[in-house]
C-alpha positions as protocol buffer text, in pm:
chain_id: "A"
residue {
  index: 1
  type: UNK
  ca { x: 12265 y: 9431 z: 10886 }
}
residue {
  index: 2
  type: UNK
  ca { x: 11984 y: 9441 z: 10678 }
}
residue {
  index: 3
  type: UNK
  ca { x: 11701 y: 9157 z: 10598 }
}
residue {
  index: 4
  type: UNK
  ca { x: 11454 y: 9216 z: 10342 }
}
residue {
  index: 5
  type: UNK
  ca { x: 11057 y: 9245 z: 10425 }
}
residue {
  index: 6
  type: UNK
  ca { x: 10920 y: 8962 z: 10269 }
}
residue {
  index: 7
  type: UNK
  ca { x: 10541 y: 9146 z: 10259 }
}
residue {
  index: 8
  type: UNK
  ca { x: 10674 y: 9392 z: 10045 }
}
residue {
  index: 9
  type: UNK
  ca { x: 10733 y: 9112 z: 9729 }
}
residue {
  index: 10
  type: UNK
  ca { x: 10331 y: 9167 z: 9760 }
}
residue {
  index: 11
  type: UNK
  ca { x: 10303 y: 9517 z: 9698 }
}
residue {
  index: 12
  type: UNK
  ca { x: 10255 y: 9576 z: 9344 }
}
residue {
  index: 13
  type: UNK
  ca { x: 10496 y: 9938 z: 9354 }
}
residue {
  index: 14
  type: UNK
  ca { x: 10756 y: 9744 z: 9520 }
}
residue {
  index: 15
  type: UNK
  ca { x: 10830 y: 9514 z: 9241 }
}
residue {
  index: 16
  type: UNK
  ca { x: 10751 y: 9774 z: 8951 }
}
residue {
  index: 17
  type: UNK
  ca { x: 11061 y: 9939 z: 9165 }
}
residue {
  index: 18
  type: UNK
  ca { x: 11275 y: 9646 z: 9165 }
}
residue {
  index: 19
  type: UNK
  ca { x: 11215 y: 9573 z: 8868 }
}
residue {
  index: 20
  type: UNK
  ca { x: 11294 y: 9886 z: 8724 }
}
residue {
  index: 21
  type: UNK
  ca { x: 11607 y: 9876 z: 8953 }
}
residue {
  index: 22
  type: UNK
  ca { x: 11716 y: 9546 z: 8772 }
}
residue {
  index: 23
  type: UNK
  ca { x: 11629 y: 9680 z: 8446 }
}
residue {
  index: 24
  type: UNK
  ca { x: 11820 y: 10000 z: 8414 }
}
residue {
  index: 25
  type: UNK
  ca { x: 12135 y: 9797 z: 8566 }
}
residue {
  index: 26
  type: UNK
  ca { x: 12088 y: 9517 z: 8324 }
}
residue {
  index: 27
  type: UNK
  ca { x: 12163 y: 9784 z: 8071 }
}
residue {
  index: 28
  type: UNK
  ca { x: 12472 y: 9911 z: 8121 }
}
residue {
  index: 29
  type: UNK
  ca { x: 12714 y: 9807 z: 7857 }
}
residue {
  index: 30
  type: UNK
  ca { x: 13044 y: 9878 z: 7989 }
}
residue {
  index: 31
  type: UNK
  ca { x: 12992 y: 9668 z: 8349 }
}
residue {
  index: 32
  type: UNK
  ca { x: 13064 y: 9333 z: 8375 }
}
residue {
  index: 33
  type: UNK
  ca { x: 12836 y: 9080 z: 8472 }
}
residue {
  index: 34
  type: UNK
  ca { x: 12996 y: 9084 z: 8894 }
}
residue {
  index: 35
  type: UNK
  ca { x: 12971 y: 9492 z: 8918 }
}
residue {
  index: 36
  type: UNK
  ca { x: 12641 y: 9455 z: 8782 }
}
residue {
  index: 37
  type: UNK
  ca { x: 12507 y: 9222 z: 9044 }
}
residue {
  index: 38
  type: UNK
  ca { x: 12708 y: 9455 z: 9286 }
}
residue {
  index: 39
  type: UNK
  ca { x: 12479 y: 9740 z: 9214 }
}
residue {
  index: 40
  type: UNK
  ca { x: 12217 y: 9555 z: 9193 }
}
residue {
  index: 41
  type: UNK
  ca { x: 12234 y: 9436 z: 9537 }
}
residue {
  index: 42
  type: UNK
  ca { x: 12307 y: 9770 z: 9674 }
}
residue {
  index: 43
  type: UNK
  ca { x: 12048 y: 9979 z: 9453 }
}
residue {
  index: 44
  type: UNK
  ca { x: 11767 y: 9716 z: 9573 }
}
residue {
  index: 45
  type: UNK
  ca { x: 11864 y: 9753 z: 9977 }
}
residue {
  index: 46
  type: UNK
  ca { x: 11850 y: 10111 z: 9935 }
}
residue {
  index: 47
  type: UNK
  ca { x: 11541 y: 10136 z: 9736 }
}
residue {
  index: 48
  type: UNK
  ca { x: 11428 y: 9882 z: 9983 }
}
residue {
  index: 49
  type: UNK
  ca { x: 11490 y: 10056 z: 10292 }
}
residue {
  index: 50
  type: UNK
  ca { x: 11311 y: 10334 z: 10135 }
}
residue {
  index: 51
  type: UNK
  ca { x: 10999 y: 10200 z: 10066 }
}
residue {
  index: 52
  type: UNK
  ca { x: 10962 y: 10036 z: 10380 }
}
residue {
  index: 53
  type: UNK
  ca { x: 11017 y: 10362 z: 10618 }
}
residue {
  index: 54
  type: UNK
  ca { x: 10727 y: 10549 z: 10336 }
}
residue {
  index: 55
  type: UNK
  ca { x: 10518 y: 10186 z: 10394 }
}
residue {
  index: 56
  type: UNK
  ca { x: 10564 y: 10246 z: 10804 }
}
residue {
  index: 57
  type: UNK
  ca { x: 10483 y: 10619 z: 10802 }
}
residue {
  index: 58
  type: UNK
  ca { x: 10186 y: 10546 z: 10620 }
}
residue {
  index: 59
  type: UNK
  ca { x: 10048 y: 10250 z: 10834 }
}
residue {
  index: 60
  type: UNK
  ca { x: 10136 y: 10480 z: 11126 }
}
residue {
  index: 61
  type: UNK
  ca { x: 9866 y: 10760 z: 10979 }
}
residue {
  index: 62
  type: UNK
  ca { x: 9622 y: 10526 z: 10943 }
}
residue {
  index: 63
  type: UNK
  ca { x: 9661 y: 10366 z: 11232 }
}
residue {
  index: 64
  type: UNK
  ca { x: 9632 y: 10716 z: 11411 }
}
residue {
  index: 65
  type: UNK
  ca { x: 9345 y: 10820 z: 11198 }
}
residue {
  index: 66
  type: UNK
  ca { x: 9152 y: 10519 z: 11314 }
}
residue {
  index: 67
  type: UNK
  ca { x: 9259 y: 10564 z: 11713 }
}
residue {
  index: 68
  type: UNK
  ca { x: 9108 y: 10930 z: 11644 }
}
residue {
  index: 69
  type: UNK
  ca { x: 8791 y: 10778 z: 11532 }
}
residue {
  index: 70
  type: UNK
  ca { x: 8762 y: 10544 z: 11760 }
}
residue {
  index: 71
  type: UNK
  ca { x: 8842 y: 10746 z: 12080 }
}
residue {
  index: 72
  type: UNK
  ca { x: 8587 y: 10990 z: 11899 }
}
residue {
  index: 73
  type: UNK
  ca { x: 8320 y: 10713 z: 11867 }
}
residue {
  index: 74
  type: UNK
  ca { x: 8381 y: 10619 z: 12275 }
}
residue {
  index: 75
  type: UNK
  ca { x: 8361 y: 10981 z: 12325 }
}
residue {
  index: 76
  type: UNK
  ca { x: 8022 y: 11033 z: 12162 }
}
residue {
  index: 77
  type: UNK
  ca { x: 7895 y: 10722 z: 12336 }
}
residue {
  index: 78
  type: UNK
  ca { x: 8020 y: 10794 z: 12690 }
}
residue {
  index: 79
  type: UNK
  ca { x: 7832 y: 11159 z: 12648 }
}
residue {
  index: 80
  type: UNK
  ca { x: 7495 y: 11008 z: 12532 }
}
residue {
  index: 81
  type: UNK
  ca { x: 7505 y: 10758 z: 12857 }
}
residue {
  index: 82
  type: UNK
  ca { x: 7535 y: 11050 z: 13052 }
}
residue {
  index: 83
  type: UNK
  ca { x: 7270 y: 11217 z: 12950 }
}
C-alpha cells in the first residue's frame, strides 16, 4: 500500500517531475485514454517513492550535521566551565 506525501505537492522539483511524468504520457499516440491513466498512476508512485526516500536521506544529513554542531557547541561550552 502506498499513500502519497501530501508536503511533497509543495516542493517545486516534485511537481516539475510530475508534471513531466504526465506530460510525456499525455503524448503517446497509440495508447488509449485508460492505459494512459494506467501509467500514469504507476509512473507517478514510482517517481514518488523516489523522491521521497532522496527527500528523507537528505533531511537525515542535515539533521545529523546539526546534532554534530550542536553536541560540538555543548562540547566547547562544557570545556570553558571547566576551566
Amino acid at each position: 500500500l502506498w499513500k502519497l506525501n501530501n508536503s511533497h505537492l509543495n516542493d517545486q522539483d516534485y511537481i516539475a517531475g510530475i508534471t513531466n511524468i504526465i506530460q510525456s504520457i499525455n503524448s503517446l499516440n497509440t495508447c488509449s485514454f485508460q492505459t494512459k491513466w494506467e501509467l500514469c498512476k504507476i509512473e507517478i508512485r514510482d517517481f514518488s517513492i523516489k523522491f521521497s526516500k532522496v527527500k528523507s536521506r537528505q533531511n537525515n544529513n542535515k539533521l545529523q550535521k546539526s546534532f554534530s554542531m550542536f553536541a560540538m557547541n555543548v562540547s566547547k561550552t562544557i570545556m570553558k566551565t571547566q576551566n
